[in-house]
CSV table of C-alpha atoms and ligand atoms in Angstrom, one decimal:
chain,number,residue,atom,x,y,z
A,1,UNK,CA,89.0,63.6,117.9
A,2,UNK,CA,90.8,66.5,116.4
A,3,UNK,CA,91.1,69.6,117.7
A,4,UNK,CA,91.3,72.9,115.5
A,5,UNK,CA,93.7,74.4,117.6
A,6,UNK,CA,93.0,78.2,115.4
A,7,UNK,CA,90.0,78.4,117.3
A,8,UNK,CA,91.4,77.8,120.2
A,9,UNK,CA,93.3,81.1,120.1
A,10,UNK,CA,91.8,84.3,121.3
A,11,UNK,CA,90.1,86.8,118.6
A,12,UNK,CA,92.9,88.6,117.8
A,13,UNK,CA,95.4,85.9,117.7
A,14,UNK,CA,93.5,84.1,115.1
A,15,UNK,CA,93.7,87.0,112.9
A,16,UNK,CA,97.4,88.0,112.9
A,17,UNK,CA,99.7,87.7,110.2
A,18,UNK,CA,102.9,86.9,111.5
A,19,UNK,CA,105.9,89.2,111.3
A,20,UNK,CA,108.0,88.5,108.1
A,21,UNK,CA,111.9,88.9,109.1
A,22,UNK,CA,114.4,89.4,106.5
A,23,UNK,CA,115.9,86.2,105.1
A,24,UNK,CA,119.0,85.2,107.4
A,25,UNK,CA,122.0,84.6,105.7
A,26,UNK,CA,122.5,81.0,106.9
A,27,UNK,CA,119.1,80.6,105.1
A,28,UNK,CA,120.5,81.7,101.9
A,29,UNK,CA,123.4,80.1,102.0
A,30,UNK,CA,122.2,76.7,103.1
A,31,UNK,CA,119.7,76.7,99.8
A,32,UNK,CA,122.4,78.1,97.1
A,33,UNK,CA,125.3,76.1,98.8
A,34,UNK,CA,127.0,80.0,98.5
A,35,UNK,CA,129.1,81.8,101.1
A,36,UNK,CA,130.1,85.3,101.9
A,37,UNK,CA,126.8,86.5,101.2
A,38,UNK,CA,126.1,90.1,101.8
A,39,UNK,CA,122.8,90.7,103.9
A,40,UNK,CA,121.0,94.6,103.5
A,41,UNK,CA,117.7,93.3,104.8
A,42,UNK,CA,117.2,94.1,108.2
A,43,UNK,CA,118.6,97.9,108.9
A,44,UNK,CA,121.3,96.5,111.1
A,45,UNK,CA,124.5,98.5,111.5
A,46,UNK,CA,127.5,96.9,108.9
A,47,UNK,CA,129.9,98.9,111.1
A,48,UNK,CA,129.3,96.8,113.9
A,49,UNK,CA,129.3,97.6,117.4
A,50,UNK,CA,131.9,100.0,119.3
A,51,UNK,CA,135.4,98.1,120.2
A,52,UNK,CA,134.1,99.0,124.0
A,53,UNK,CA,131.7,96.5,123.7
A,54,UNK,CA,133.9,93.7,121.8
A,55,UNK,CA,135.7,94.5,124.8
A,56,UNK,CA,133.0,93.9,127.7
A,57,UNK,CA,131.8,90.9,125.9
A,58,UNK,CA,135.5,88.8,125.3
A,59,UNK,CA,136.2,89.6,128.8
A,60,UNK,CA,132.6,88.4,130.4
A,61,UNK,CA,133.0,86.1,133.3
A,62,UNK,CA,129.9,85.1,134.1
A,63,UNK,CA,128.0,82.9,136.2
A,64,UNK,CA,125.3,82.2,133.7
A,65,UNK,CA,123.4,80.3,136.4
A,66,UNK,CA,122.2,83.9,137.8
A,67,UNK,CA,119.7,85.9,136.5
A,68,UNK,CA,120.2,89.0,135.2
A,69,UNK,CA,119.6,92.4,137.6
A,70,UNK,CA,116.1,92.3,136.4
A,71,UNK,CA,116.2,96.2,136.9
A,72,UNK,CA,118.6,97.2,134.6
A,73,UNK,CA,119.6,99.5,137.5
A,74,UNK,CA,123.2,100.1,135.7
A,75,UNK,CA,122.5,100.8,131.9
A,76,UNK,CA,119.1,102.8,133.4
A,77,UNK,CA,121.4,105.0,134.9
A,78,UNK,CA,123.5,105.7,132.4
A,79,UNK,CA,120.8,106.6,130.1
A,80,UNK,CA,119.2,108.4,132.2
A,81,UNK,CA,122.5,110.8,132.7
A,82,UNK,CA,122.9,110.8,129.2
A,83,UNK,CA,119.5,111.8,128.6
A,84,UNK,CA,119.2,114.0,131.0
A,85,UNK,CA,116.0,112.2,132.5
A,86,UNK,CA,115.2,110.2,135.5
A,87,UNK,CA,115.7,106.7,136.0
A,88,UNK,CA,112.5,106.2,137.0
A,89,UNK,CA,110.8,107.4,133.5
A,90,UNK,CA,112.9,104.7,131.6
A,91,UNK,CA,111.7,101.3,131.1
A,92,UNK,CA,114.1,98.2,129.1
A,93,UNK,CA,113.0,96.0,126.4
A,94,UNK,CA,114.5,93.0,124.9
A,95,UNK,CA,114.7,95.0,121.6
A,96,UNK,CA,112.1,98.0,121.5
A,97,UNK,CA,109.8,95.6,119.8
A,98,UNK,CA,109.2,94.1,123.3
A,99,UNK,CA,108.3,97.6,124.7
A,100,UNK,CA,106.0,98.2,121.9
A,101,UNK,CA,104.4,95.2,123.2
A,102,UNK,CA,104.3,96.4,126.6
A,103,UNK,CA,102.5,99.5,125.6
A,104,UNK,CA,100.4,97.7,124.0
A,105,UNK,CA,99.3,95.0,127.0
A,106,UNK,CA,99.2,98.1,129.7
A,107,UNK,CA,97.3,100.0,127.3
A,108,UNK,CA,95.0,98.2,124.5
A,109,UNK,CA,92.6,95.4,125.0
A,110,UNK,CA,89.4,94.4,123.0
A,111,UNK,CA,87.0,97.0,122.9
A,112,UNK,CA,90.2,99.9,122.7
A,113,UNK,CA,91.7,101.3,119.5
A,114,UNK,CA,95.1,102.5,118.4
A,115,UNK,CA,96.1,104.4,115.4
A,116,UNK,CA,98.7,103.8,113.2
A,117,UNK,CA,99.7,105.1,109.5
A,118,UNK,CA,99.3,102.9,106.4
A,119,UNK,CA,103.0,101.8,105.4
A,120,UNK,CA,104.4,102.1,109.3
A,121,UNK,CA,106.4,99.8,110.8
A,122,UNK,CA,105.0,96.1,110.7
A,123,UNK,CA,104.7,95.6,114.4
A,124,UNK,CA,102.0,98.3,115.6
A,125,UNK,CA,99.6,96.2,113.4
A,126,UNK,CA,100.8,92.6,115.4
A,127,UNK,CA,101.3,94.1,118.7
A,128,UNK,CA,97.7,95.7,119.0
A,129,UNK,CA,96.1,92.6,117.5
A,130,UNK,CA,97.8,90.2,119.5
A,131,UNK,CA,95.8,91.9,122.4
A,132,UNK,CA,92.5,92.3,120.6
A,133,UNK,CA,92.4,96.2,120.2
A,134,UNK,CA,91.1,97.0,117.2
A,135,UNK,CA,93.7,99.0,114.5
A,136,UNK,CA,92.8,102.0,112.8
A,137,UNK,CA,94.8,103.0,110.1
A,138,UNK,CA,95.2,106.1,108.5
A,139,UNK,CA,95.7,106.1,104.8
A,140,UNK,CA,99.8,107.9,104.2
A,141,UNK,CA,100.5,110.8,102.1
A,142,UNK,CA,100.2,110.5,98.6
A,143,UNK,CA,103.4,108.9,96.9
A,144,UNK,CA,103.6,112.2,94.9
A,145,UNK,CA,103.2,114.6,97.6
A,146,UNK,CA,106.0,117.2,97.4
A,147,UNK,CA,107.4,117.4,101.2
A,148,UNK,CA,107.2,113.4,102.3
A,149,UNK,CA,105.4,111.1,99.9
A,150,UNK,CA,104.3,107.6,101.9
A,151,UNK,CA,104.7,109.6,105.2
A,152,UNK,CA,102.5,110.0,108.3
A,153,UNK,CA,99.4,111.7,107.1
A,154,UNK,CA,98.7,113.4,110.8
A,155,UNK,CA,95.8,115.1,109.7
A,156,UNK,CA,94.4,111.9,108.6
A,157,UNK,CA,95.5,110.1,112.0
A,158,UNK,CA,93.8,113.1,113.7
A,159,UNK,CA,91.0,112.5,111.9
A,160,UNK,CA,91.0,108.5,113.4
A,161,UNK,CA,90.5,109.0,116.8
A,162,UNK,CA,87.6,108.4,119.1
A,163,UNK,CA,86.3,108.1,122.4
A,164,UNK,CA,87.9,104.4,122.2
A,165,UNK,CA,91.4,105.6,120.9
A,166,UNK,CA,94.1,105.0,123.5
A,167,UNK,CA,97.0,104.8,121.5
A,168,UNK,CA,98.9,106.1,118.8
A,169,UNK,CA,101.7,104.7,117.2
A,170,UNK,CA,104.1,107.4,114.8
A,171,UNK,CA,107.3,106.0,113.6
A,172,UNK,CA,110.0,108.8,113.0
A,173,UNK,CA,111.5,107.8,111.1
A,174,UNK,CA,109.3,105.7,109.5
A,175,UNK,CA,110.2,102.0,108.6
A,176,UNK,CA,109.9,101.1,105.4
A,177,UNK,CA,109.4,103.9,104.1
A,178,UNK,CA,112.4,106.9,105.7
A,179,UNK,CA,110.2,109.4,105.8
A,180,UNK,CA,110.1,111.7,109.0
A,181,UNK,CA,108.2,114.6,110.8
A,182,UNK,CA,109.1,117.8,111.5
A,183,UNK,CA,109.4,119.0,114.9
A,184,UNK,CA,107.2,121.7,114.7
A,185,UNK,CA,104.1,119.1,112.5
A,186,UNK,CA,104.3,116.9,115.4
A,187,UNK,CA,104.5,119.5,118.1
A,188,UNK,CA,101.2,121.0,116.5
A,189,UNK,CA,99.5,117.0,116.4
A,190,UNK,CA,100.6,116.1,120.0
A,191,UNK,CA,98.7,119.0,121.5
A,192,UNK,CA,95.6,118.6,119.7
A,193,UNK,CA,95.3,114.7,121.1
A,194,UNK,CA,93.0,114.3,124.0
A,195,UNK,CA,95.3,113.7,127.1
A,196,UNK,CA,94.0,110.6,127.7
A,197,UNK,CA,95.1,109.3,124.4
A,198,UNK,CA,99.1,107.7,124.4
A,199,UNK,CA,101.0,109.0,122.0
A,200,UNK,CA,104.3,106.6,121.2
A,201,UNK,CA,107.1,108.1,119.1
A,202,UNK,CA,108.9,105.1,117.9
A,203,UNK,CA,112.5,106.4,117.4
A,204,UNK,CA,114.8,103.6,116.5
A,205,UNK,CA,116.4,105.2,114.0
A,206,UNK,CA,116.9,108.4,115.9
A,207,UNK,CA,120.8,108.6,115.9
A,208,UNK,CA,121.0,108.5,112.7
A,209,UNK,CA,119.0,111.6,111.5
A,210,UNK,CA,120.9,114.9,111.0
A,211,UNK,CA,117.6,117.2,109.8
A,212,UNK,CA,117.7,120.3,111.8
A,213,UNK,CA,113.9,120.2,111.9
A,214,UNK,CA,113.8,116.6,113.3
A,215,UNK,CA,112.1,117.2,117.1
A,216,UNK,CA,114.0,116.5,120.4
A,217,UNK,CA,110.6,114.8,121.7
A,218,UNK,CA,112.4,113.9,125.1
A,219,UNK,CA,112.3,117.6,125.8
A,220,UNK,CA,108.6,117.2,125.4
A,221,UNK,CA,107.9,114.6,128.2
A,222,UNK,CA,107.2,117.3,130.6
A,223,UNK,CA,104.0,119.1,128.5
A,224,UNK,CA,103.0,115.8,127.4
A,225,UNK,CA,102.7,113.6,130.2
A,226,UNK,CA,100.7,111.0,127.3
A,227,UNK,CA,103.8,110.7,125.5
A,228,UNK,CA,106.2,107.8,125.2
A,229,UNK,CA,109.5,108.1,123.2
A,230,UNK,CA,110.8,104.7,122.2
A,231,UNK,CA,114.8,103.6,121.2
A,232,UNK,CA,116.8,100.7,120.5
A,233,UNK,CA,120.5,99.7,120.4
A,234,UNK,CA,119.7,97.6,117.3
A,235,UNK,CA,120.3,99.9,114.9
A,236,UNK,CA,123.4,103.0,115.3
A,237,UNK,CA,124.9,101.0,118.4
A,238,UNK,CA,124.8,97.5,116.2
A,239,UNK,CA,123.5,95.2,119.2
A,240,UNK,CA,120.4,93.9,117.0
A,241,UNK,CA,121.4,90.0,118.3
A,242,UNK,CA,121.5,91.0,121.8
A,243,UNK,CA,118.1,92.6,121.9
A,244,UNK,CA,117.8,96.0,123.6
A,245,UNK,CA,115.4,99.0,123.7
A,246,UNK,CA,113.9,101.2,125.5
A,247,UNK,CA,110.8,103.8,126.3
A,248,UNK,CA,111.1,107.2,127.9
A,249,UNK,CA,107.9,108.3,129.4
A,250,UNK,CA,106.5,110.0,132.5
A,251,UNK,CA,107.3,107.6,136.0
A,252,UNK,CA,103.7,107.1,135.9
A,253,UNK,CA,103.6,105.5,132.3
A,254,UNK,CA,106.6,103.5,133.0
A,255,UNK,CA,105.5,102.4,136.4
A,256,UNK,CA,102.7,100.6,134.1
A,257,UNK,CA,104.8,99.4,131.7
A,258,UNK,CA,107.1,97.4,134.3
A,259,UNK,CA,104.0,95.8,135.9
A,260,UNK,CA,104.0,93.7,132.1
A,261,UNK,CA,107.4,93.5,131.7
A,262,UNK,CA,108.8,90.4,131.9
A,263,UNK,CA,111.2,90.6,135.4
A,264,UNK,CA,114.3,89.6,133.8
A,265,UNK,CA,113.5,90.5,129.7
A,266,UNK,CA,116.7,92.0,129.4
A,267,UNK,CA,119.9,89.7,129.4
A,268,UNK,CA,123.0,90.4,131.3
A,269,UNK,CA,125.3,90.5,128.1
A,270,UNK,CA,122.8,93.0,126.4
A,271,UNK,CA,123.1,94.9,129.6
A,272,UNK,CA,126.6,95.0,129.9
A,273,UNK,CA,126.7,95.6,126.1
A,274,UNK,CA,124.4,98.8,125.9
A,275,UNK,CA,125.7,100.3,128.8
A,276,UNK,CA,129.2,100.4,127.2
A,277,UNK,CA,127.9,101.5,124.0
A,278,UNK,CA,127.0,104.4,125.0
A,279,UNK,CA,130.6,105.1,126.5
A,280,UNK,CA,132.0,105.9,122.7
A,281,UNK,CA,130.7,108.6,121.3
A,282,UNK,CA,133.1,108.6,118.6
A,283,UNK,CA,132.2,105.2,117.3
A,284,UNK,CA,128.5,106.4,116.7
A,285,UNK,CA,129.0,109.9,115.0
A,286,UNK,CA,131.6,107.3,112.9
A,287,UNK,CA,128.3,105.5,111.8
A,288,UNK,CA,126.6,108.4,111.2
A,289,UNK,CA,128.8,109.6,108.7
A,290,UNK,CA,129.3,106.4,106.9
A,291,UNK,CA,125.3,106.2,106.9
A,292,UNK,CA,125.1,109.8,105.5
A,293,UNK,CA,127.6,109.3,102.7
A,294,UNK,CA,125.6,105.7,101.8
A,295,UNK,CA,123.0,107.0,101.5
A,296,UNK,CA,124.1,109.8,99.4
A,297,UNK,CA,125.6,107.1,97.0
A,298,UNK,CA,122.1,105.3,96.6
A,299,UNK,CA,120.3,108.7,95.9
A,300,UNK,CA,122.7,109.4,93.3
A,301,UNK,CA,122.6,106.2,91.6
A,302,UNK,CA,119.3,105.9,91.6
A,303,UNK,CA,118.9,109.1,90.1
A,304,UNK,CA,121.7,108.1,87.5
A,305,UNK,CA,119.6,105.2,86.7
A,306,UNK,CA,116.2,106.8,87.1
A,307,UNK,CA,115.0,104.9,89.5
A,308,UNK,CA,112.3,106.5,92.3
A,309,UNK,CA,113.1,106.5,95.5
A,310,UNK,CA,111.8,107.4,99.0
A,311,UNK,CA,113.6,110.3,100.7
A,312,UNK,CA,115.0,108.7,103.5
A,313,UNK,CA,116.6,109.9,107.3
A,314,UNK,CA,117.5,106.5,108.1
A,315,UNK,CA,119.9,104.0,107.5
A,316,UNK,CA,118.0,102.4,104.5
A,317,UNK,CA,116.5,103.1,101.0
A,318,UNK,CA,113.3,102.3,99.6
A,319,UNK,CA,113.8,102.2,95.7
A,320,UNK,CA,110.1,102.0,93.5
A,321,UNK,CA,111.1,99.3,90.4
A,322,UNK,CA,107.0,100.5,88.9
A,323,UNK,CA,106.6,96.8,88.5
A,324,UNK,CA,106.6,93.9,90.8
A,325,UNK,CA,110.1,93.9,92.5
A,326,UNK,CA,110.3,90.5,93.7
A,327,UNK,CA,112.0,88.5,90.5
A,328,UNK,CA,114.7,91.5,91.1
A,329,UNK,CA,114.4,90.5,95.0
A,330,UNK,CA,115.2,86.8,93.6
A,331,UNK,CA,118.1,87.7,91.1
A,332,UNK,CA,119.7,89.2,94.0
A,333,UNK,CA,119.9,86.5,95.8
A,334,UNK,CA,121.0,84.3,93.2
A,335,UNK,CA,124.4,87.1,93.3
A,336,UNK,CA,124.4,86.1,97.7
A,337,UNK,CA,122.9,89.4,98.4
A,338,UNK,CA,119.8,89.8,100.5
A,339,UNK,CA,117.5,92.9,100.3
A,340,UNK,CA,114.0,93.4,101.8
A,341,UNK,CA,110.9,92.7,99.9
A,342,UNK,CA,108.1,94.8,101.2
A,343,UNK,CA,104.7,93.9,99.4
A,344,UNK,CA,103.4,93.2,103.5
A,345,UNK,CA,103.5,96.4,103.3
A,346,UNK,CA,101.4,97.2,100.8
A,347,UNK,CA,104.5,98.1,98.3
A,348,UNK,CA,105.0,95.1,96.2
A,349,UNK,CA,106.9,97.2,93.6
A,350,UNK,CA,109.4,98.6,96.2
A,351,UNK,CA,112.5,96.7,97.8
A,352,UNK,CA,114.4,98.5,100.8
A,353,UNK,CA,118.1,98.3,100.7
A,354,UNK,CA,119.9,99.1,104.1
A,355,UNK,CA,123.1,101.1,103.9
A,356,UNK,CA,126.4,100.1,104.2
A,357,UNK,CA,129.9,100.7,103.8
A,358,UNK,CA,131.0,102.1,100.7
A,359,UNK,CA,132.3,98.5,99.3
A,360,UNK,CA,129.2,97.2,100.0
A,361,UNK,CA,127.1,99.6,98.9
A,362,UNK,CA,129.0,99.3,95.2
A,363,UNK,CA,128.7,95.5,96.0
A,364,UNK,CA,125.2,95.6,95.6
A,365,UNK,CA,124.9,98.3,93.1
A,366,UNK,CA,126.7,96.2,90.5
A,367,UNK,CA,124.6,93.3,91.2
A,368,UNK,CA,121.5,95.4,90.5
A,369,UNK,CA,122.3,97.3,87.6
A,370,UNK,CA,123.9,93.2,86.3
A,371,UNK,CA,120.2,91.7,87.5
A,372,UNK,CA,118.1,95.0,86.1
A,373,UNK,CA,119.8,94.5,82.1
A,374,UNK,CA,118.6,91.1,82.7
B,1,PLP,C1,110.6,101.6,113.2
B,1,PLP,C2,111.1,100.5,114.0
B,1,PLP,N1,110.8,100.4,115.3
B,1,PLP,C3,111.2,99.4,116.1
B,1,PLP,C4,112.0,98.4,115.6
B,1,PLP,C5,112.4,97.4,116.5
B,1,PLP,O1,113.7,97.1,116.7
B,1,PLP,P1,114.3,96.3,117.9
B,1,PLP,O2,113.2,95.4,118.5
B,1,PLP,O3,115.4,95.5,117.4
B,1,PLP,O4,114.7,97.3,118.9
B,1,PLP,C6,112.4,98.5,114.3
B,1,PLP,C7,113.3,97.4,113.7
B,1,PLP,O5,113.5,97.3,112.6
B,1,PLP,C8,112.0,99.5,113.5
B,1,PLP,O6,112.3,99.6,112.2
């Protein structure tokens, strides 16, 4: 007999769509029989990490039969002096995917909602029906809306919650799309949502933002108590293959959190590797320069070429092609570099480029404007 193993899955299993990563460069390689391929798919850091952490990791003598200090009592410390917060409101991830996944088991379950925008980041939607909460999703600001087209429509999220809500997701800045919130917008939001309602600001690109107006949400942890700030060392400190991230929230939130957390989630290289990563200050106002000046040079080619684009804060570009974007997706390729498709999201006529070092970014420049004449 047969089994149909789907329905074997709980509710909300059954209904995900899994998570679409961006193609791996192996991947490529192995099907074009190509090398030195240059990958801008997945908003990792081309800079690579600081020479601290080369340094940690060539000199590791481990015994790898140990576990790891399933605490994280070292590189919680350190954030928690560099932050300025207590070691108890911190809680590890492996990646900040996996603490978006934590929220989402202490908080959601089948009956519960969560808010998210139309456009955000492609977990929320896998994470909160993975534990059979229903998702609510708020349609994003028009594309031609004059402050931050595709962004967080707050109003609109506002407008989504009920006596079921317990949480809300807000990317800032937003993945795909770049777009961000103001300090004093999501101020004004927070304190209009019922207390009893967890608000998650998803910051992994937080580093890399220089508006003045982008909030300092950590200073908010005290009138918020429902608030949970959430960072990676994936993106600005370049550890996206070790897997590290992190929430700040009140003790009480991340008291919860830690009751689902795997005990050892985070691996004893990753440790080691954050906590030195945060040593070199210099390295990562480096990146944020180079990231400032790329993406300078995509706004100004694409408005040399008059091609749309999404203001972006992070450390990737969303470019509109006004037709589907995928045979463009395709040439690429076919010249060994990798962008990100984004129809999952809803924006078939859009690919995301991430930025990279000035070679690079001309690297994949050229091979755009070649495949667009095409
Ligand atoms: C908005 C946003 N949040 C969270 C993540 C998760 O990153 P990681 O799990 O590598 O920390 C990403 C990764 O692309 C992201 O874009």
């Amino acid at each position: 007999m047969s089994i149909n193993f789907h329905k074997l899955a709980v509710n909300g299993v059954q209904k995900l769509t899994p998570y679409v990563p961006g193609k791996p460069i192996e991947e490529l390689e192995r099907e074009l029989g190509i090398s030195g391929t240059l990958k801008l798919a997945s908003n990792e850091n081309p800079m690579g990490p600081s020479e601290l952490v080369t340094e940690v990791l060539s000199n590791l003598k481990l015994p790898l039969s140990l576990y790891p200090d399933g605490n994280g009592f070292i590189l919680k410390q350190k954030l928690a002096d560099k932050l300025s917060r207590k070691q108890t409101e911190i809680t590890l991830g492996n990646g900040s995917n996996d603490v978006l996944d934590l929220i989402a088991r202490a908080f959601l379950c089948e009956g519960r909602e969560a808010i998210y925008s139309e456009y955000a980041f492609a977990v929320y939607p896998i994470s909160v029906q993975a534990v059979g909460a229903t998702a609510k999703v708020s349609k994003a600001l028009a594309i031609d809306h004059k402050e931050n087209p595709y962004g967080h429509d707050l109003d609109a999220m506002f407008e989504l919650i009920t006596k079921k809500t317990r949480v809300i997701f807000i990317a800032n800045p937003n993945n795909p799309t770049g777009t961000w919130l103001k300090t004093t917008e999501l101020d004004n939001f927070i304190t209009k949502v019922p207390d009893d309602v967890i608000v998650v600001v998803d910051e992994a690109y937080f580093e890399y933002v220089e508006e003045v107006e982008y909030p300092d949400t950590l200073q908010w942890l005290g009138k918020y108590p429902n608030l949970i700030v959430t960072r990676t060392f994936s993106k600005i400190y370049a550890l996206a293959g070790l897997r590290v991230g992190y929430a700040v929230s009140s003790s009480e939130i991340a008291d919860l959190l830690n009751r689902v957390r795997q005990p050892f989630n985070v691996n004893t290289p990753a440790l080691l590797a954050a906590t030195a990563a945060l040593d070199d200050q210099e390295h990562l106002e480096n990146c944020v320069k180079v990231n400032s000046e790329g993406l300078k040079f995509w706004q100004t080619a694409c408005e040399e070429r008059g091609l749309d684009y999404i203001p972006s804060v992070g450390n990737f570009i969303t470019i509109n092609f006004k037709t589907n974007a995928m045979p463009i997706y395709e040439a690429l390729l076919q010249e060994a570099i990798i962008v990100r498709p984004i129809a999952n999201y809803g924006l078939p006529n859009h690919l995301r480029i991430t930025i990279s070092t000035p070679e690079e970014n001309q690297q994949c420049l050229t091979a755009l404007d070649k495949v667009m004449k095409v």
